[in-house]
Coordinates of C-alpha atoms in Angstrom, one line a residue:
M944 CA -152.3 -52.0 -152.3
K945 CA -153.8 -55.5 -152.6
N946 CA -152.7 -56.9 -156.0
M947 CA -150.6 -55.9 -158.9
N948 CA -153.4 -54.3 -160.9
E949 CA -154.4 -52.1 -157.9
T950 CA -150.8 -51.3 -157.2
R951 CA -150.1 -50.1 -160.7
E952 CA -153.3 -48.1 -160.8
R953 CA -152.4 -46.2 -157.6
L954 CA -148.7 -45.8 -158.4
R955 CA -148.6 -42.2 -159.5
G956 CA -148.1 -38.8 -158.1
I957 CA -145.8 -37.4 -155.4
F958 CA -144.3 -39.7 -152.8
N959 CA -142.6 -38.5 -149.7
I960 CA -139.3 -40.3 -149.0
T961 CA -139.7 -40.5 -145.2
V962 CA -136.5 -40.2 -143.3
T963 CA -135.8 -42.7 -140.6
P964 CA -135.6 -40.7 -137.3
F965 CA -133.1 -42.0 -134.8
N966 CA -133.1 -40.9 -131.2
P967 CA -129.9 -40.0 -129.2
Q968 CA -129.5 -43.6 -128.2
G969 CA -129.5 -44.7 -131.9
D970 CA -132.8 -46.4 -131.9
I971 CA -135.6 -45.7 -134.4
D972 CA -138.0 -43.1 -133.0
F973 CA -141.4 -44.5 -134.1
A974 CA -143.4 -41.7 -132.6
A975 CA -141.4 -39.1 -134.6
L976 CA -141.8 -41.3 -137.7
Q977 CA -145.6 -41.4 -137.3
E978 CA -145.7 -37.6 -136.9
N979 CA -143.8 -37.2 -140.1
I980 CA -145.9 -39.6 -142.0
E981 CA -149.1 -38.0 -140.8
R982 CA -147.9 -34.6 -141.8
V983 CA -147.4 -35.4 -145.5
I984 CA -150.5 -37.5 -145.7
G985 CA -152.4 -34.6 -144.2
L986 CA -151.0 -32.2 -146.8
G987 CA -152.2 -34.5 -149.6
Y988 CA -149.1 -36.4 -150.7
D989 CA -150.1 -39.3 -152.9
G990 CA -147.8 -41.9 -151.2
I991 CA -144.7 -42.5 -149.1
L992 CA -141.5 -44.4 -149.4
I993 CA -140.0 -46.1 -146.4
G994 CA -136.5 -47.3 -145.7
G995 CA -134.9 -46.2 -148.9
T996 CA -131.3 -45.0 -149.5
Y997 CA -132.1 -41.6 -147.8
G998 CA -134.0 -43.7 -145.1
E999 CA -130.5 -45.0 -144.3
F1000 CA -131.5 -48.7 -145.0
P1001 CA -127.8 -49.9 -145.2
T1002 CA -127.4 -49.0 -141.5
L1003 CA -130.5 -50.9 -140.5
S1004 CA -130.5 -54.5 -139.4
V1005 CA -132.9 -57.0 -141.0
E1006 CA -134.8 -57.1 -137.7
E1007 CA -135.1 -53.3 -137.7
R1008 CA -136.3 -53.2 -141.3
R1009 CA -139.0 -55.9 -140.5
E1010 CA -140.2 -53.8 -137.6
L1011 CA -140.1 -50.6 -139.7
F1012 CA -142.2 -52.2 -142.5
T1013 CA -144.7 -53.6 -140.0
R1014 CA -145.1 -50.5 -137.9
V1015 CA -145.5 -48.2 -140.9
M1016 CA -148.1 -50.3 -142.6
S1017 CA -150.1 -50.4 -139.4
I1018 CA -149.9 -46.6 -139.3
V1019 CA -150.8 -45.9 -142.9
G1020 CA -153.2 -48.8 -143.6
D1021 CA -154.7 -48.4 -147.1
R1022 CA -154.8 -44.6 -147.0
V1023 CA -152.0 -44.1 -149.5
P1024 CA -149.6 -46.5 -151.4
V1025 CA -146.4 -47.3 -149.6
M1026 CA -143.1 -48.2 -151.2
L1027 CA -141.0 -50.4 -148.9
C1028 CA -137.4 -50.7 -149.8
S1029 CA -136.3 -54.3 -149.7
A1030 CA -132.9 -53.7 -151.3
S1031 CA -129.8 -55.5 -150.1
S1032 CA -126.5 -56.9 -151.5
D1033 CA -127.7 -60.3 -150.1
P1034 CA -130.5 -61.9 -152.2
R1035 CA -131.6 -63.8 -149.1
V1036 CA -132.4 -60.6 -147.4
V1037 CA -134.1 -59.2 -150.5
R1038 CA -136.3 -62.3 -150.7
E1039 CA -137.3 -62.1 -147.1
L1040 CA -138.1 -58.4 -147.1
T1041 CA -139.8 -58.5 -150.5
I1042 CA -142.2 -61.3 -149.3
L1043 CA -142.9 -59.4 -146.1
A1044 CA -143.5 -56.0 -147.9
G1045 CA -146.0 -57.7 -150.3
E1046 CA -147.8 -59.6 -147.5
L1047 CA -148.2 -56.3 -145.6
G1048 CA -149.8 -54.6 -148.7
G1049 CA -146.8 -52.4 -149.5
L1050 CA -144.9 -52.3 -152.8
P1051 CA -141.4 -53.8 -152.5
M1052 CA -138.7 -51.5 -154.0
V1053 CA -135.8 -53.6 -155.2
T1054 CA -132.4 -52.6 -156.6
P1055 CA -130.1 -54.7 -158.7
P1056 CA -127.7 -56.7 -156.4
F1057 CA -124.8 -54.3 -155.7
V1058 CA -122.0 -56.9 -156.0
T1059 CA -119.0 -56.7 -158.3
E1060 CA -118.9 -58.1 -161.8
I1061 CA -122.5 -59.2 -162.0
T1062 CA -123.7 -59.7 -165.6
D1063 CA -126.7 -58.3 -167.3
A1064 CA -128.1 -61.8 -167.6
Q1065 CA -127.7 -62.4 -163.9
I1066 CA -129.5 -59.1 -163.1
I1067 CA -132.4 -60.2 -165.2
T1068 CA -132.5 -63.6 -163.5
F1069 CA -132.4 -61.9 -160.1
F1070 CA -135.5 -59.8 -160.9
E1071 CA -137.3 -62.8 -162.5
E1072 CA -136.8 -64.5 -159.1
M1073 CA -137.9 -61.6 -157.0
A1074 CA -141.0 -60.3 -158.9
P1075 CA -143.3 -63.3 -158.2
L1076 CA -142.6 -63.2 -154.5
S1077 CA -144.9 -60.2 -153.9
P1078 CA -148.7 -60.2 -154.7
T1079 CA -148.4 -56.4 -155.2
G1080 CA -145.5 -56.7 -157.7
I1081 CA -142.2 -55.0 -157.3
L1082 CA -140.8 -51.5 -158.1
I1083 CA -137.3 -51.6 -159.7
Y1084 CA -135.0 -48.8 -158.3
N1085 CA -132.3 -47.9 -160.7
A1086 CA -130.0 -46.3 -158.2
P1087 CA -126.6 -45.2 -159.6
G1088 CA -125.4 -44.1 -156.2
I1089 CA -125.5 -47.7 -155.0
G1090 CA -123.1 -48.9 -157.7
I1091 CA -125.0 -50.3 -160.7
T1092 CA -126.7 -48.1 -163.3
L1093 CA -129.2 -49.9 -165.5
S1094 CA -129.2 -48.8 -169.1
P1095 CA -132.4 -48.0 -171.0
A1096 CA -132.0 -51.2 -172.9
Q1097 CA -131.7 -53.2 -169.7
L1098 CA -134.7 -51.5 -168.2
E1099 CA -136.7 -52.3 -171.3
K1100 CA -136.0 -56.0 -170.8
L1101 CA -136.8 -55.8 -167.1
A1102 CA -140.1 -54.0 -167.8
D1103 CA -141.3 -57.2 -169.6
I1104 CA -140.9 -59.3 -166.5
D1105 CA -144.3 -60.3 -165.0
G1106 CA -144.7 -58.5 -161.7
V1107 CA -142.6 -55.5 -162.4
V1108 CA -145.1 -52.6 -162.0
G1109 CA -142.8 -49.6 -162.0
I1110 CA -139.3 -48.2 -162.2
K1111 CA -137.9 -45.5 -160.0
Q1112 CA -135.2 -43.9 -162.1
G1113 CA -132.1 -42.4 -160.6
D1114 CA -130.1 -41.8 -163.8
L1115 CA -131.7 -38.5 -164.9
T1116 CA -129.5 -37.7 -167.8
P1117 CA -131.8 -35.9 -170.3
T1118 CA -131.2 -38.4 -173.1
V1119 CA -131.8 -41.3 -170.8
V1120 CA -135.0 -39.8 -169.5
D1121 CA -136.1 -39.2 -173.0
Q1122 CA -135.5 -42.8 -174.0
I1123 CA -137.2 -44.3 -170.9
A1124 CA -140.2 -42.0 -171.1
N1125 CA -140.9 -42.9 -174.7
R1126 CA -140.0 -46.6 -174.7
L1127 CA -141.4 -47.6 -171.3
G1128 CA -144.2 -45.0 -170.7
G1129 CA -147.5 -46.8 -170.5
K1130 CA -145.9 -50.2 -169.9
V1131 CA -144.8 -49.6 -166.3
R1132 CA -145.1 -46.6 -164.0
L1133 CA -142.1 -44.3 -164.2
F1134 CA -140.9 -42.4 -161.1
C1135 CA -138.2 -39.7 -161.0
A1136 CA -135.9 -40.5 -158.0
S1137 CA -134.8 -37.0 -157.3
D1138 CA -136.7 -33.9 -156.3
L1139 CA -133.7 -31.8 -157.2
V1140 CA -134.4 -32.0 -160.9
F1141 CA -137.9 -33.5 -161.2
T1142 CA -139.5 -30.9 -163.5
G1143 CA -137.8 -32.3 -166.6
P1144 CA -138.7 -36.0 -166.2
M1145 CA -142.3 -35.0 -165.3
L1146 CA -142.7 -32.9 -168.4
A1147 CA -141.1 -35.8 -170.4
G1148 CA -144.0 -38.1 -169.3
F1149 CA -143.0 -39.7 -166.0
D1150 CA -145.8 -40.7 -163.7
G1151 CA -144.5 -39.4 -160.5
I1152 CA -141.6 -38.4 -158.2
S1153 CA -140.2 -39.5 -154.9
T1154 CA -138.9 -36.6 -152.7
T1155 CA -136.7 -36.6 -149.7
N1156 CA -136.5 -32.8 -149.2
S1157 CA -140.3 -32.7 -148.8
G1158 CA -139.5 -33.9 -145.2
A1159 CA -138.3 -30.3 -144.7
L1160 CA -140.2 -28.4 -147.4
P1161 CA -143.4 -30.4 -147.8
E1162 CA -145.6 -27.5 -148.7
L1163 CA -143.3 -26.0 -151.3
I1164 CA -142.4 -29.2 -153.1
L1165 CA -146.0 -30.3 -153.1
A1166 CA -147.1 -27.0 -154.7
T1167 CA -144.3 -27.3 -157.3
Y1168 CA -145.4 -30.8 -158.2
R1169 CA -149.0 -29.9 -158.4
A1170 CA -148.2 -27.0 -160.8
V1171 CA -146.4 -29.4 -163.1
E1172 CA -149.2 -31.9 -162.9
Q1173 CA -151.7 -29.2 -163.9
G1174 CA -149.6 -28.0 -166.8
D1175 CA -148.7 -24.7 -165.2
A1176 CA -145.0 -24.6 -166.2
H1177 CA -144.5 -21.0 -165.3
T1178 CA -145.6 -21.5 -161.7
A1179 CA -143.7 -24.7 -161.4
R1180 CA -140.5 -23.0 -162.6
D1181 CA -140.9 -20.1 -160.2
L1182 CA -141.5 -22.3 -157.2
H1183 CA -138.7 -24.7 -158.1
C1184 CA -136.3 -21.7 -158.4
L1185 CA -137.4 -20.5 -155.0
W1186 CA -135.5 -23.2 -153.2
Y1187 CA -132.4 -23.4 -155.4
S1188 CA -130.2 -22.2 -152.5
Y1189 CA -131.5 -25.1 -150.4
R1190 CA -130.7 -27.6 -153.2
A1191 CA -127.2 -26.2 -153.5
L1192 CA -126.7 -27.0 -149.8
A1193 CA -128.2 -30.4 -150.2
R1194 CA -125.8 -31.2 -153.0
Q1195 CA -122.8 -29.9 -151.0
H1196 CA -123.6 -31.5 -147.6
G1197 CA -125.7 -34.5 -148.5
Q1198 CA -129.0 -36.0 -147.8
P1199 CA -130.5 -37.0 -145.4
Q1200 CA -128.2 -35.0 -143.2
L1201 CA -129.4 -31.6 -144.5
V1202 CA -133.1 -32.7 -144.5
K1203 CA -133.0 -33.7 -140.8
A1204 CA -131.2 -30.4 -139.9
A1205 CA -133.8 -28.4 -141.8
M1206 CA -136.7 -30.4 -140.3
A1207 CA -135.3 -29.4 -136.8
L1208 CA -135.3 -25.7 -137.8
R1209 CA -139.0 -26.1 -138.5
G1210 CA -139.8 -27.9 -135.3
F1211 CA -140.2 -31.3 -137.1
N1212 CA -138.6 -34.3 -135.5
G1213 CA -136.4 -35.8 -138.2
G1214 CA -134.1 -37.3 -135.5
A1215 CA -130.4 -37.9 -135.9
V1216 CA -128.4 -39.7 -138.7
R1217 CA -126.6 -43.0 -138.1
A1218 CA -122.9 -43.6 -138.6
P1219 CA -121.1 -43.4 -140.9
L1220 CA -123.1 -40.3 -141.6
K1221 CA -122.5 -37.3 -139.3
P1222 CA -124.6 -34.2 -138.6
I1223 CA -123.9 -31.2 -140.8
S1224 CA -121.2 -28.8 -139.5
D1225 CA -121.9 -25.6 -137.5
S1226 CA -121.0 -23.5 -140.6
A1227 CA -123.3 -25.6 -142.8
L1228 CA -126.1 -25.2 -140.2
A1229 CA -125.6 -21.4 -140.2
A1230 CA -125.9 -21.4 -144.0
L1231 CA -129.0 -23.6 -143.8
R1232 CA -130.6 -21.3 -141.2
E1233 CA -130.1 -18.3 -143.5
V1234 CA -131.6 -20.1 -146.4
M1235 CA -134.6 -21.3 -144.4
N1236 CA -135.1 -17.7 -143.0
T1237 CA -135.2 -16.4 -146.5
L1238 CA -137.8 -19.0 -147.6
A1239 CA -139.9 -18.2 -144.5
Q1240 CA -140.2 -14.6 -145.7
D1241 CA -141.8 -15.7 -149.0
P1242 CA -145.4 -16.7 -148.5
R1243 CA -145.2 -18.9 -151.6
S1244 CA -142.9 -21.3 -149.8
G1245 CA -145.3 -22.3 -147.0
V1246 CA -142.2 -22.4 -144.7
T1247 CA -142.6 -21.4 -141.0
L1248 CA -139.7 -21.8 -138.5
A1249 CA -139.8 -23.1 -135.0

């Protein structure tokens, strides 16, 4: 991605949220990261997202995030678009990482500052200051889990800022999705932030999704997305239902913990999680193994186990 126009044009489709694999010593395992990136690109994913919330960015130092951005862009080059999460509670860090992400040719993904009692006007000013820093523009991540949920009215104002090329929407309440799709569709690219419930936003008119669980189920989630994209709602519904039991475990035990455990069952190297996260329990792992075995018995899933 070289400039804002190119960025916006390419910003559509299914993006794998690549987990950050940590080795037993707690360092980033860049060899495993490259394997996981090459797997999804090889399968035909339209892009990747690096260092997001499920990439455990709050546990990474600024130095680690710089290295992560640089290494990933050297691996990917210009093959697919790359979202690089530059979020932080410290605007100085956001500024530094947003500049770096844009210079490397990635698309900075920026959240509102997650500080207490920030006003709507201050949020707008923040994004007005960040958007011009990147030649590729910025992607606004509306992430309720971090602490601030932007309303459709706020998003409409933010979409008017020069340099804002897209919104990754985490509040997927149906009425909110309906408002955003119809008020902002065509103005900026709209991404569904959750693969757990992506069929609704896509049918409402969103431009793409970002998916963490595709680290463990890349074939199945890709097939589901392509069915939606092609207007085959029946196939999409059936494929999405196929992995409901997995989604139930993800909601119960959390991501990226479950994703990394499921990747290990498939022989993929998702690595370990970093504190304060902990690996899933033995009982959760047993339940996950049963779910993955069931999926492996259905040829539609594409799942094979190690």
